[in-house]
Tab-separated table of C-alpha atoms in Angstrom:
chain	number	residue	atom	x	y	z
A	1	VAL	CA	-6.184	-71.371	-36.507
A	2	LEU	CA	-3.398	-73.107	-38.289
A	3	ASP	CA	-3.588	-76.695	-39.541
A	4	GLY	CA	-1.727	-78.975	-41.632
A	5	ILE	CA	1.737	-78.383	-39.932
A	6	ASP	CA	3.451	-82.160	-40.248
A	7	ASP	CA	6.383	-81.513	-37.977
A	8	ALA	CA	6.196	-81.052	-34.261
A	9	THR	CA	9.321	-78.832	-33.976
A	10	VAL	CA	7.724	-76.103	-36.563
A	11	SER	CA	4.725	-76.097	-34.661
A	12	ALA	CA	6.326	-75.286	-31.432
A	13	ASN	CA	8.264	-72.883	-32.644
A	14	ILE	CA	5.290	-71.073	-34.356
A	15	ALA	CA	3.334	-71.249	-31.061
A	16	LYS	CA	6.154	-69.721	-29.147
A	17	GLU	CA	6.078	-66.630	-31.706
A	18	LEU	CA	2.263	-66.254	-31.221
A	19	VAL	CA	2.709	-66.049	-27.369
A	20	GLN	CA	5.372	-63.531	-27.794
A	21	THR	CA	3.557	-61.307	-30.150
A	22	GLY	CA	1.291	-60.186	-26.394
A	23	GLU	CA	-1.609	-60.356	-29.022
A	24	LEU	CA	-3.298	-63.145	-27.814
A	25	GLY	CA	-4.645	-64.442	-24.315
A	26	VAL	CA	-5.537	-68.151	-25.188
A	27	VAL	CA	-3.226	-70.780	-27.199
A	28	ILE	CA	-4.342	-74.127	-27.835
A	29	ILE	CA	-2.794	-76.969	-29.169
A	30	ASP	CA	-4.936	-79.898	-30.196
A	31	SER	CA	-3.646	-82.612	-29.635
A	32	ILE	CA	-0.266	-83.685	-28.036
A	33	ALA	CA	-0.953	-87.269	-29.045
A	34	SER	CA	0.003	-86.060	-32.684
A	35	TRP	CA	2.468	-83.108	-31.777
A	36	LYS	CA	5.441	-85.739	-32.601
A	37	PRO	CA	8.890	-84.415	-33.680
A	38	THR	CA	10.056	-85.971	-37.108
A	39	PRO	CA	12.608	-88.724	-36.149
A	40	PRO	CA	16.038	-88.161	-37.917
A	41	ILE	CA	16.631	-90.921	-40.680
A	42	LYS	CA	19.455	-93.173	-39.903
A	43	LYS	CA	21.959	-94.894	-41.967
A	44	GLY	CA	20.316	-97.781	-44.061
A	45	GLU	CA	16.842	-96.490	-43.207
A	46	ASN	CA	14.078	-95.635	-46.160
A	47	GLU	CA	13.147	-92.021	-45.719
A	48	GLU	CA	9.820	-92.773	-47.357
A	49	ASP	CA	9.289	-95.546	-44.466
A	50	ILE	CA	6.156	-94.421	-42.428
A	51	THR	CA	7.083	-96.856	-39.569
A	52	VAL	CA	10.149	-95.199	-38.724
A	53	ASP	CA	10.243	-94.018	-34.944
A	54	ARG	CA	12.185	-93.566	-32.029
A	55	ILE	CA	11.171	-94.683	-28.435
A	56	GLY	CA	10.839	-91.997	-26.186
A	57	SER	CA	10.998	-88.916	-28.996
A	58	HIS	CA	7.877	-87.738	-28.160
A	59	ALA	CA	8.319	-87.737	-24.235
A	60	GLN	CA	11.736	-85.668	-25.136
A	61	PHE	CA	10.544	-83.472	-27.423
A	62	LEU	CA	7.900	-82.481	-24.710
A	63	ALA	CA	10.177	-82.365	-21.570
A	64	SER	CA	12.316	-80.186	-23.568
A	65	THR	CA	9.644	-77.752	-25.265
A	66	LEU	CA	7.127	-77.592	-22.907
A	67	PRO	CA	9.159	-75.694	-20.075
A	68	ARG	CA	10.694	-72.916	-22.552
A	69	LEU	CA	7.103	-72.383	-23.780
A	70	SER	CA	5.647	-72.270	-20.183
A	71	HIS	CA	7.995	-69.711	-19.567
A	72	LYS	CA	6.929	-67.303	-22.691
A	73	CYS	CA	3.433	-67.595	-21.670
A	74	TYR	CA	4.092	-66.361	-18.059
A	75	GLN	CA	6.192	-63.651	-19.092
A	76	ASN	CA	3.252	-62.740	-22.026
A	77	ASP	CA	0.310	-63.437	-19.508
A	78	VAL	CA	-0.561	-65.959	-21.966
A	79	THR	CA	-2.780	-69.273	-21.258
A	80	LEU	CA	-1.572	-72.611	-22.929
A	81	ILE	CA	-4.186	-75.207	-23.478
A	82	LEU	CA	-2.915	-78.459	-24.325
A	83	LEU	CA	-5.416	-81.171	-25.676
A	84	ASN	CA	-4.848	-84.782	-25.170
A	85	GLN	CA	-5.979	-88.444	-25.320
A	86	GLY	CA	-5.408	-91.620	-23.389
A	87	ARG	CA	-4.086	-94.860	-24.767
A	88	LYS	CA	-4.118	-98.747	-23.721
A	89	SER	CA	-1.154	-99.216	-21.638
A	90	ILE	CA	1.142	-101.833	-22.979
A	91	ASN	CA	1.672	-102.853	-19.193
A	92	LEU	CA	-1.255	-105.021	-18.892
A	93	MET	CA	-0.622	-105.664	-15.541
A	94	GLY	CA	0.071	-102.348	-13.929
A	95	ALA	CA	-2.751	-100.482	-12.166
A	96	GLY	CA	-5.140	-97.649	-13.485
A	97	GLY	CA	-7.361	-99.212	-15.736
A	98	GLY	CA	-4.510	-99.663	-18.158
A	99	ILE	CA	-5.246	-95.843	-19.441
A	100	LYS	CA	-2.322	-93.655	-19.948
A	101	ALA	CA	-2.000	-90.106	-21.334
A	102	TYR	CA	0.561	-89.460	-24.477
A	103	GLY	CA	3.635	-87.731	-23.853
A	104	GLY	CA	5.137	-89.085	-20.377
A	105	LEU	CA	5.672	-87.260	-17.152
A	106	ALA	CA	6.572	-83.958	-18.912
A	107	LEU	CA	2.606	-82.674	-19.036
A	108	LYS	CA	2.178	-83.816	-15.473
A	109	HIS	CA	5.063	-81.814	-14.056
A	110	GLN	CA	4.426	-78.612	-16.206
A	111	ALA	CA	0.905	-78.080	-16.349
A	112	SER	CA	-0.798	-75.951	-13.465
A	113	ILE	CA	-4.222	-77.742	-14.008
A	114	ILE	CA	-5.440	-80.998	-15.418
A	115	LEU	CA	-8.945	-81.526	-16.269
A	116	LYS	CA	-9.758	-85.458	-16.997
A	117	LEU	CA	-12.865	-85.738	-18.975
A	118	GLN	CA	-14.914	-89.048	-19.579
A	119	GLY	CA	-17.980	-89.478	-21.431
A	120	GLN	CA	-19.252	-93.061	-22.192
A	121	VAL	CA	-22.632	-92.399	-24.229
A	122	GLU	CA	-23.212	-96.518	-24.018
A	123	TYR	CA	-24.378	-96.250	-20.751
A	124	LYS	CA	-27.742	-94.874	-20.032
A	125	ASN	CA	-26.787	-92.495	-17.352
A	126	TYR	CA	-24.375	-90.432	-19.401
A	127	ARG	CA	-26.893	-90.277	-22.635
A	128	ILE	CA	-28.915	-87.129	-23.388
A	129	LEU	CA	-32.222	-87.926	-25.340
A	130	GLY	CA	-34.177	-85.869	-27.394
A	131	ASP	CA	-37.825	-85.749	-28.060
A	132	ASP	CA	-37.947	-88.742	-30.060
A	133	ASN	CA	-35.702	-90.493	-27.859
A	134	THR	CA	-32.660	-90.356	-30.084
A	135	ILE	CA	-29.316	-89.598	-28.400
A	136	ILE	CA	-28.546	-85.802	-28.796
A	137	GLY	CA	-25.546	-85.442	-26.591
A	138	GLN	CA	-23.828	-87.221	-23.455
A	139	TRP	CA	-22.702	-85.577	-20.023
A	140	VAL	CA	-19.143	-85.820	-19.662
A	141	GLU	CA	-17.352	-86.337	-16.180
A	142	VAL	CA	-14.943	-83.629	-15.610
A	143	THR	CA	-12.511	-84.511	-12.592
A	144	CYS	CA	-9.857	-81.773	-12.279
A	145	VAL	CA	-6.679	-84.058	-11.110
A	146	LYS	CA	-4.106	-81.523	-10.512
A	147	ASN	CA	-4.605	-77.801	-9.386
A	148	LYS	CA	-2.018	-75.421	-8.520
A	149	THR	CA	-5.006	-72.500	-8.001
A	150	ALA	CA	-7.421	-74.527	-6.142
A	151	ILE	CA	-8.411	-77.624	-4.178
A	152	PRO	CA	-7.571	-80.637	-6.820
A	153	MET	CA	-10.110	-83.690	-7.124
A	154	GLN	CA	-13.234	-81.791	-7.644
A	155	LYS	CA	-15.860	-83.216	-10.112
A	156	CYS	CA	-18.903	-82.195	-12.135
A	157	LYS	CA	-20.776	-83.199	-15.044
A	158	ILE	CA	-21.814	-80.773	-17.832
A	159	PRO	CA	-24.131	-81.372	-21.029
A	160	LEU	CA	-22.149	-81.718	-24.329
A	161	ILE	CA	-25.005	-81.596	-27.161
A	162	LEU	CA	-23.475	-83.400	-30.453
A	163	GLY	CA	-23.232	-80.376	-33.316
A	164	HIS	CA	-23.637	-77.516	-30.839
A	165	GLY	CA	-21.395	-78.010	-27.853
A	166	VAL	CA	-21.927	-77.302	-23.946
A	167	ASP	CA	-25.140	-76.457	-23.530
A	168	PRO	CA	-25.320	-73.561	-20.591
A	169	TYR	CA	-29.404	-73.798	-20.244
A	170	MET	CA	-29.416	-77.286	-19.613
A	171	GLU	CA	-26.581	-77.257	-16.987
A	172	LEU	CA	-28.426	-74.406	-15.381
A	173	ALA	CA	-31.594	-76.250	-15.412
A	174	ASN	CA	-30.220	-79.063	-13.574
A	175	LEU	CA	-28.027	-76.842	-11.100
A	176	VAL	CA	-31.260	-74.994	-9.929
A	177	ILE	CA	-32.992	-78.354	-9.082
A	178	GLU	CA	-29.907	-79.670	-7.625
A	179	TYR	CA	-29.571	-76.581	-5.372
A	180	GLY	CA	-33.198	-76.510	-4.636
A	181	ILE	CA	-34.162	-73.183	-6.068
A	182	VAL	CA	-36.727	-74.961	-8.442
A	183	LYS	CA	-38.160	-78.266	-7.198
A	184	MET	CA	-39.921	-81.026	-9.321
A	185	LYS	CA	-43.254	-82.073	-8.616
A	186	GLY	CA	-44.084	-84.707	-11.231
A	187	SER	CA	-43.258	-83.746	-14.673
A	188	TRP	CA	-43.840	-79.652	-13.504
A	189	CYS	CA	-41.281	-77.420	-12.405
A	190	GLN	CA	-42.108	-75.198	-9.555
A	191	TRP	CA	-40.303	-72.575	-7.533
A	192	ALA	CA	-39.067	-73.836	-4.132
A	193	ASP	CA	-40.106	-70.515	-2.292
A	194	THR	CA	-43.470	-69.920	-3.523
A	195	GLU	CA	-44.658	-73.054	-5.089
A	196	GLU	CA	-45.671	-71.497	-8.355
A	197	THR	CA	-45.608	-73.668	-11.251
A	198	ILE	CA	-43.118	-72.474	-14.044
A	199	CYS	CA	-43.528	-74.793	-16.508
A	200	GLN	CA	-43.890	-78.630	-17.508
A	201	GLY	CA	-40.725	-80.903	-18.358
A	202	LEU	CA	-37.188	-79.963	-18.176
A	203	SER	CA	-37.125	-79.221	-21.611
A	204	ASN	CA	-39.391	-76.358	-21.470
A	205	LEU	CA	-37.658	-74.987	-18.631
A	206	GLN	CA	-34.526	-74.841	-20.371
A	207	GLN	CA	-36.383	-72.979	-23.090
A	208	LYS	CA	-37.783	-70.607	-20.764
A	209	PHE	CA	-34.148	-69.650	-20.001
A	210	VAL	CA	-33.322	-69.358	-23.721
A	211	ASP	CA	-36.314	-66.902	-23.985
A	212	ASP	CA	-35.579	-65.092	-21.155
A	213	GLN	CA	-31.917	-63.862	-20.679
A	214	ASP	CA	-32.637	-61.677	-17.704
A	215	LEU	CA	-34.020	-65.077	-15.603
A	216	PHE	CA	-31.122	-66.981	-16.909
A	217	LEU	CA	-28.650	-64.377	-15.725
A	218	SER	CA	-30.040	-63.987	-12.052
A	219	LEU	CA	-30.336	-67.693	-11.594
A	220	ARG	CA	-26.738	-68.364	-13.032
A	221	GLU	CA	-25.758	-65.468	-10.009
A	222	LYS	CA	-27.714	-67.279	-7.286
A	223	VAL	CA	-26.009	-70.486	-8.387
A	224	ILE	CA	-22.387	-68.776	-8.562
A	225	THR	CA	-23.846	-67.229	-4.729
A	226	ILE	CA	-24.281	-70.627	-3.490
A	227	LEU	CA	-21.194	-72.177	-5.049
A	228	GLY	CA	-19.367	-69.434	-2.832
A	229	LEU	CA	-17.986	-67.989	-6.094
A	230	THR	CA	-19.260	-64.493	-5.370
A	231	TYR	CA	-16.062	-61.819	-6.035
A	232	THR	CA	-13.731	-60.548	-3.238
A	233	GLU	CA	-10.346	-59.192	-3.155
A	234	GLU	CA	-9.190	-62.573	-1.770
A	235	ASN	CA	-10.522	-64.726	-4.456
A	236	LYS	CA	-10.146	-61.734	-7.294
A	237	PHE	CA	-7.457	-63.917	-9.558
A	238	PHE	CA	-9.849	-66.954	-9.015
A	239	ASN	CA	-13.018	-65.038	-10.386
A	240	LYS	CA	-11.190	-63.577	-13.409
A	241	TYR	CA	-11.059	-66.881	-14.922
A	242	LEU	CA	-14.265	-68.028	-13.930
A	243	LEU	CA	-16.327	-69.725	-16.348
A	244	LEU	CA	-19.700	-70.789	-15.342
A	245	VAL	CA	-21.032	-72.479	-18.472
């Protein structure tokens, strides 16, 4: 983990050197919004003036850096993950809700997969509540807006727990109900085929997965099979990078 690098040019060279080592499988840059080069100081400008900037310098830097960096990643079999944020567009009359990504068009052209994450905890249907009705997390909607390896524009929701991260047990509990492996009868969870009672409440179902890892893994395999993601020679590349969390 590298931190405290002020100049994007320096961090880009460090990222390139890390990729060329061949020792790493994944390199993460957080984030594109702050990955800006230091603009040169022109005559008459104060070097300590923090407001000095150049229009388009961020986009120009990414347009020249990303093609070289992505080529190095391809040569060394490294996955490059770039995190970004949205900002309000200054073109208030434009379409798209006024939300734009930092960095111009270079990211859209160079990326193989673009995932758009949205989570609004102010809306009730996005909230995840604890036993005492306090907000412990939120559902994050993920949209694959670009995909060169599979069908794009697919959507899903993942549970993000504050201070913990993505909860695989909560996700599986919702998936087994969605795909009919487990059904809810009131507040009770039952097996759909035998109607045998498992437990009461979704939180207890999650805890059962935590306590019984064999049950968790077997149900996980069932969900993967239902989704059509079983391993075959035709989709071995896709399954190599499959992550069901």
